[in-house]
mmCIF file of C-alpha atoms in Angstrom:
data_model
loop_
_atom_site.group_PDB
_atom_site.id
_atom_site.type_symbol
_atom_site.label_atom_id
_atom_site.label_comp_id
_atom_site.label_asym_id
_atom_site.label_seq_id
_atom_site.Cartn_x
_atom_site.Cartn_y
_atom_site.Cartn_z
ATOM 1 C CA UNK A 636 -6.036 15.767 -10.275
ATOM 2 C CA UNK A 637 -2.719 16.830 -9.172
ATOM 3 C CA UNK A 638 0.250 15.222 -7.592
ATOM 4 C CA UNK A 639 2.007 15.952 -4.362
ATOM 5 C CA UNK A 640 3.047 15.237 -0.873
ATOM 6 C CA UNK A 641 1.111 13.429 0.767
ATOM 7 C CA UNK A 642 -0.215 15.392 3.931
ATOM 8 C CA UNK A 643 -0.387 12.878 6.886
ATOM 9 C CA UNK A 644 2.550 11.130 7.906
ATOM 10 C CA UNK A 645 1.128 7.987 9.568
ATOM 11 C CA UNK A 646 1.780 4.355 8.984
ATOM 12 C CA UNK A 647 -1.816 2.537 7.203
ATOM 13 C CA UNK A 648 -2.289 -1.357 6.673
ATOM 14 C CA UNK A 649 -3.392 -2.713 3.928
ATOM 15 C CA UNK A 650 -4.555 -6.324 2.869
ATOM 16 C CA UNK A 651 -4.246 -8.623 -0.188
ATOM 17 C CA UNK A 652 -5.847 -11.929 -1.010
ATOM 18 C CA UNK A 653 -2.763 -13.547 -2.259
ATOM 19 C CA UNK A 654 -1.189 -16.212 -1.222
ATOM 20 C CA UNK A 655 2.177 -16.848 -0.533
ATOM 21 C CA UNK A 656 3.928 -20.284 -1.561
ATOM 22 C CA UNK A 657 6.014 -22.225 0.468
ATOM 23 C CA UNK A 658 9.503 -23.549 -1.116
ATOM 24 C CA UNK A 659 11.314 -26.052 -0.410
ATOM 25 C CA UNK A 660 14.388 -25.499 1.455
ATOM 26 C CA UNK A 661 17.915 -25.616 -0.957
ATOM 27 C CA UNK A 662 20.462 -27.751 -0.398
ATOM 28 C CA UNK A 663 22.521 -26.212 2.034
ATOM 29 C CA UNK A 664 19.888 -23.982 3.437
ATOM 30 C CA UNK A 665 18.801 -23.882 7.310
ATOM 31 C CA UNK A 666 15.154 -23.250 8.050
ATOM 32 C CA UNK A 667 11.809 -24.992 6.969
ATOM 33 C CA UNK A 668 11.520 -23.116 3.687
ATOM 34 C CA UNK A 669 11.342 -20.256 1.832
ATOM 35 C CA UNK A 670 7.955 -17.742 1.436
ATOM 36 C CA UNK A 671 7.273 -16.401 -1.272
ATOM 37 C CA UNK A 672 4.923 -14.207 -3.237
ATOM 38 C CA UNK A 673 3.413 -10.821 -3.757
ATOM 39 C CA UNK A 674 3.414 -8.050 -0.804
ATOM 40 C CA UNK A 675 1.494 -5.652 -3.197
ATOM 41 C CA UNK A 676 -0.118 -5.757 -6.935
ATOM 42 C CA UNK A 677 0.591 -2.593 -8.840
ATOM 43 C CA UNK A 678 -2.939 -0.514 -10.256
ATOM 44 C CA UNK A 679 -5.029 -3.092 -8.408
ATOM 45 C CA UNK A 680 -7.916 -1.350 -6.942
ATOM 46 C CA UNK A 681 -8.590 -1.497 -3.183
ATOM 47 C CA UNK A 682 -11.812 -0.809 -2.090
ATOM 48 C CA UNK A 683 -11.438 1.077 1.566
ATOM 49 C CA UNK A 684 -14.345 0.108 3.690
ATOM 50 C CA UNK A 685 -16.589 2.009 0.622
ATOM 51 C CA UNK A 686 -15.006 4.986 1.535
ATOM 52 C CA UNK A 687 -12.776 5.595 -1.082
ATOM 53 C CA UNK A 688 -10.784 3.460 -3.553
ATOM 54 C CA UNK A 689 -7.200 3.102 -3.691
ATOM 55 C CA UNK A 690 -3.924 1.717 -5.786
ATOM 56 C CA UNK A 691 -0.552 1.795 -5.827
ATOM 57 C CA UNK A 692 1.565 3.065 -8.938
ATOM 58 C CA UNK A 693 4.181 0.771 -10.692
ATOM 59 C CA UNK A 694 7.403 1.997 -8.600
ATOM 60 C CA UNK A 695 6.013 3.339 -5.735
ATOM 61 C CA UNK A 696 8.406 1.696 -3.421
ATOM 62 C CA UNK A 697 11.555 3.061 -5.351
ATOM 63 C CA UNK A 698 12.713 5.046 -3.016
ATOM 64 C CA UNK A 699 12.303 3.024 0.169
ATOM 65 C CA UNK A 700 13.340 -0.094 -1.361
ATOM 66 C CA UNK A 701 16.591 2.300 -1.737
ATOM 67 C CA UNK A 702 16.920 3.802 1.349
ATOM 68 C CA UNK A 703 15.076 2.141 4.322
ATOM 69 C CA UNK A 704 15.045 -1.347 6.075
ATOM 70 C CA UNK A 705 11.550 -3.552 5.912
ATOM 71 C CA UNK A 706 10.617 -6.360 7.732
ATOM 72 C CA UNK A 707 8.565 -9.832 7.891
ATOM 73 C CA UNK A 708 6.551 -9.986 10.496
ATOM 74 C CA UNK A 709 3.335 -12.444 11.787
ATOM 75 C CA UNK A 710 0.659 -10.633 12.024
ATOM 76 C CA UNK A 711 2.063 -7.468 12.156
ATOM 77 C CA UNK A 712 3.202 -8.197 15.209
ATOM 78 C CA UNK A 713 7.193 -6.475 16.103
ATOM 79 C CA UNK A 714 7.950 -9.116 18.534
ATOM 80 C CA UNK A 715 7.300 -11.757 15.405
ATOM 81 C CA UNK A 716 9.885 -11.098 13.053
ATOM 82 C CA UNK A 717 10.713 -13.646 10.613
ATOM 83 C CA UNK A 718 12.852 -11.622 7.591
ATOM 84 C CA UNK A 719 14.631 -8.555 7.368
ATOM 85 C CA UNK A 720 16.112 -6.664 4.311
ATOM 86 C CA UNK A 721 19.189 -5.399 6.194
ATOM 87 C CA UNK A 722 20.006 -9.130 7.932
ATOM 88 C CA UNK A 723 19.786 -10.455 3.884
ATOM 89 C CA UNK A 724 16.610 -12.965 5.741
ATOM 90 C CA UNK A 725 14.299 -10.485 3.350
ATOM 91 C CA UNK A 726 14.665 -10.267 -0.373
ATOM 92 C CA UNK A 727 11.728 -7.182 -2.043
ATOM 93 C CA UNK A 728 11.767 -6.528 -5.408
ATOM 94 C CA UNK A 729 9.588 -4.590 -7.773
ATOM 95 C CA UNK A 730 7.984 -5.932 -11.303
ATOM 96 C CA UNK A 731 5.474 -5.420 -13.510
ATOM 97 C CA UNK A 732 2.907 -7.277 -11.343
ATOM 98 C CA UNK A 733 4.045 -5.181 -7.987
ATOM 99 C CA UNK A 734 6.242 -5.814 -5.129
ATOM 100 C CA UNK A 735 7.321 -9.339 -5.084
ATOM 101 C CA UNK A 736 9.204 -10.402 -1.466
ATOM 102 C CA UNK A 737 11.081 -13.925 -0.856
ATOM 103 C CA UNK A 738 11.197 -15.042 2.784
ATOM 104 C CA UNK A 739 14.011 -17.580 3.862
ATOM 105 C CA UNK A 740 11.884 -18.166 7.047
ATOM 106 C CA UNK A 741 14.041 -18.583 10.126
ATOM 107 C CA UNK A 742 14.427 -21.926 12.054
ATOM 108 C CA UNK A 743 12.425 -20.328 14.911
ATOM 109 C CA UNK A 744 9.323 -21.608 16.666
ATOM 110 C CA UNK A 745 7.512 -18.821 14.331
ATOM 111 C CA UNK A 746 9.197 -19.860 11.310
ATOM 112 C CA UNK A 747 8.362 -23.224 11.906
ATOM 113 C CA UNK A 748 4.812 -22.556 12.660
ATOM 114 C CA UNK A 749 4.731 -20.111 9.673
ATOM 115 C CA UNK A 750 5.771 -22.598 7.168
ATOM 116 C CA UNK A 751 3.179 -25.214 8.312
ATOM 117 C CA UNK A 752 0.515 -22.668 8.062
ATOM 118 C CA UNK A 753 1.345 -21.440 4.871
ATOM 119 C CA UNK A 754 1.707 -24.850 3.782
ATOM 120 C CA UNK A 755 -1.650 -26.053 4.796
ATOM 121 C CA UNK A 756 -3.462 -22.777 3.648
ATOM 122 C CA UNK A 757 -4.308 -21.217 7.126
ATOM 123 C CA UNK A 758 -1.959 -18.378 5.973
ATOM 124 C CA UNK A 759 -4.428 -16.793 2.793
ATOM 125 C CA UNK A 760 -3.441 -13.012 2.867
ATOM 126 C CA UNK A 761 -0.188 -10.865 2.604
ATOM 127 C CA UNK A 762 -0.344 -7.389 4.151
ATOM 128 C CA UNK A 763 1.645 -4.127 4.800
ATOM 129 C CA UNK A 764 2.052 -1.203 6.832
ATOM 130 C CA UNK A 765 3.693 1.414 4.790
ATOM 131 C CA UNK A 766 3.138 5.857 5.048
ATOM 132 C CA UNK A 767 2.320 7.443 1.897
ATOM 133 C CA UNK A 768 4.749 10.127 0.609
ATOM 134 C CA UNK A 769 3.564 11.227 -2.592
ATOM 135 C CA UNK A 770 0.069 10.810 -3.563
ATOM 136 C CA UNK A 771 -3.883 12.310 -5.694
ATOM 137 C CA UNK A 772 -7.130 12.122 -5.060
ATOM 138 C CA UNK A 773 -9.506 12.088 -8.023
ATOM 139 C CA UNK A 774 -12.864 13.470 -6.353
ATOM 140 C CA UNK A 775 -14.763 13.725 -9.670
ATOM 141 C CA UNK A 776 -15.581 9.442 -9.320
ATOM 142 C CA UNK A 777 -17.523 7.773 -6.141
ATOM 143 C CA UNK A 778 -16.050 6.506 -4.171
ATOM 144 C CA UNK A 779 -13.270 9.319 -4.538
ATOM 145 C CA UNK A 780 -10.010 7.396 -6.045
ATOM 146 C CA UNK A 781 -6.793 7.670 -4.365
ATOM 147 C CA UNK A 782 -3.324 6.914 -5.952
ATOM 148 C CA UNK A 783 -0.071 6.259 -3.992
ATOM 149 C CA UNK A 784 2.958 7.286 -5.930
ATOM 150 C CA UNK A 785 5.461 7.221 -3.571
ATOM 151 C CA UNK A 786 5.263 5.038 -0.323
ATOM 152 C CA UNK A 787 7.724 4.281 3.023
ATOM 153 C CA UNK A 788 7.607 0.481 3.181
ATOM 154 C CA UNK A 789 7.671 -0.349 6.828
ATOM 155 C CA UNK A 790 7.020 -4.351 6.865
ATOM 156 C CA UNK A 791 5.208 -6.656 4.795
ATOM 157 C CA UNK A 792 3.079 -9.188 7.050
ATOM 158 C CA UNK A 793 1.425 -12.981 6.939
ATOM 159 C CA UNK A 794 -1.851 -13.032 7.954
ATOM 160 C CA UNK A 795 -4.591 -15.657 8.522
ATOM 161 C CA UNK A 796 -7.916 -14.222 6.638
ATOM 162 C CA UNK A 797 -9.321 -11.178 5.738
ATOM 163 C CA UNK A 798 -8.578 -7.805 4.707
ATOM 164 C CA UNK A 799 -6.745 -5.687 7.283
ATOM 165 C CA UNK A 800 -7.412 -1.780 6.302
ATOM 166 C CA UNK A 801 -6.609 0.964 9.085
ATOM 167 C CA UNK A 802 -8.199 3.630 7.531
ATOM 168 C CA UNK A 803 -7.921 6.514 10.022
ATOM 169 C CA UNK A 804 -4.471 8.066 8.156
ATOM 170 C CA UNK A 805 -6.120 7.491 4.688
ATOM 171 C CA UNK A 806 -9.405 9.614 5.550
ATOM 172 C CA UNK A 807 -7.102 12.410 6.689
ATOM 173 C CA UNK A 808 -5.737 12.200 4.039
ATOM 174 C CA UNK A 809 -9.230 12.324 2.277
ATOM 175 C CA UNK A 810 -10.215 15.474 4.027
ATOM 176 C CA UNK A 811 -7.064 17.087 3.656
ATOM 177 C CA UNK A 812 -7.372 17.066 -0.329
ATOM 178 C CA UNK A 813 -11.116 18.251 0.136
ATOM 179 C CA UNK A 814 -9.836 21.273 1.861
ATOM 180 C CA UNK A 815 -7.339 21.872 -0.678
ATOM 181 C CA UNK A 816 -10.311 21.987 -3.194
ATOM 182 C CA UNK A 817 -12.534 24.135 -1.155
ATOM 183 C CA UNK A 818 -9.819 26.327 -0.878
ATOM 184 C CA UNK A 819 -9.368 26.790 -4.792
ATOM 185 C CA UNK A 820 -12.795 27.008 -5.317
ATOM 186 C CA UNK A 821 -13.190 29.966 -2.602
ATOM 187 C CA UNK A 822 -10.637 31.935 -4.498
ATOM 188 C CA UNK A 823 -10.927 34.758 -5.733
ATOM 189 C CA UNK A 824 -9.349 34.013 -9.618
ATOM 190 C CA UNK A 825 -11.607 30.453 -9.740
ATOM 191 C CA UNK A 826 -14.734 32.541 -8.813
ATOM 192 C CA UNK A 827 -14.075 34.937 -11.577
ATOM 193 C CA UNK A 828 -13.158 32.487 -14.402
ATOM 194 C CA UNK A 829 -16.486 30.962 -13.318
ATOM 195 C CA UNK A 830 -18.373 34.003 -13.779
ATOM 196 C CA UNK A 831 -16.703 34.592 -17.542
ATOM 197 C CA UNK A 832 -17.562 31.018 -18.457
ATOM 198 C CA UNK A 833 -20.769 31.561 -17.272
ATOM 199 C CA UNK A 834 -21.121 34.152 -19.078
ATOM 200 C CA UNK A 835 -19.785 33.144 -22.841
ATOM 201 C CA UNK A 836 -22.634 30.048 -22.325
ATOM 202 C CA UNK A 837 -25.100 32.828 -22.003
ATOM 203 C CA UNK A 838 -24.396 34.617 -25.050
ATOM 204 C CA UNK A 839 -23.986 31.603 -26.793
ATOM 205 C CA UNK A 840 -27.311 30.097 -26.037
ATOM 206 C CA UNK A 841 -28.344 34.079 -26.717
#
């Protein structure tokens, strides 16, 4: 299982079942409260439609964390925007657990309406759209096992329920790493270290 660049460069979604929390505004503070919560969970396995299986490493969001601008959006929707890292409405850090995010929602008819939902529990899931930079596949397990290493961060979103996966990237992806693997198997050097193993387990077994 090998390391490298990741060989699509579209965005995939991706669903959590955590909650955010709703804070109470500080004194001072415009808005109907802070969000808060978890965006991501580090070596949490994903299951992808039973297609494959999928995590993201502690510090996978390094780099875009230190050179690109995220947003908070309502159901992933552009035109919702409630947070954003460059305005200071967005705060994303990383942790042990993953990528933690505080929200100081905006005193907007969505921020409003976001706060009451979260409040009440309508709002159950966090998600993210994000393009994978640096990634492996580990086909020797089924489902095959994928782990992100190094991921663009494009927004983190509230949703109502259930798991939002866009998968089409991933399995690219998927069949991308396949071919690399075909590819060393159908070479010449693999075929003939396969033939000399194959040969010391003959003598061996005489």
């Amino acid at each position: 299982m090998t390391i490298k660049p990741a060989t699509t460069d579209g965005s995939e979604r991706r669903a959590i079942a955590v909650k955010p929390e709703l804070r109470a505004i500080t004194q001072g503070q415009d808005g109907p409260g802070t969000a808060a919560g978890y965006a991501v969970k580090f070596n949490s396995w994903t299951d992808i439609g039973g297609m494959w299986r999928e995590r993201f490493a502690p510090g996978a969001f390094t780099n875009t964390l230190a050179a690109d601008d995220q947003f908070a959006v309502h159901t992933h929707d552009m035109g919702r925007v409630v947070g954003r890292r460059g305005a200071g409405t967005l705060d994303l850090r990383q942790d042990d657990l993953g990528l933690a995010f505080e929200n100081p929602l905006p005193d907007t008819t969505d921020g409003r309406d976001l706060a009451v939902s979260i409040d009440r529990g309508d709002i159950a899931d966090m998600s993210f759209a994000f393009i994978a930079r640096r990634e492996s596949w580990d086909e020797t397990v089924s489902p095959p096992e994928r782990t992100i290493y190094d991921a663009k961060l494009i927004e983190i979103s509230y949703l109502a329920a259930g798991a939002y996966s866009d998968t089409s990237v991933g399995l690219r992806s998927l069949e991308a790493s396949r071919a690399d693997t075909r590819k060393v198997h159908n070479s010449s050097g693999y075929l003939l270290r396969k033939a000399q193993q194959e040969q010391r387990i003959r003598r061996i077994r005489g």
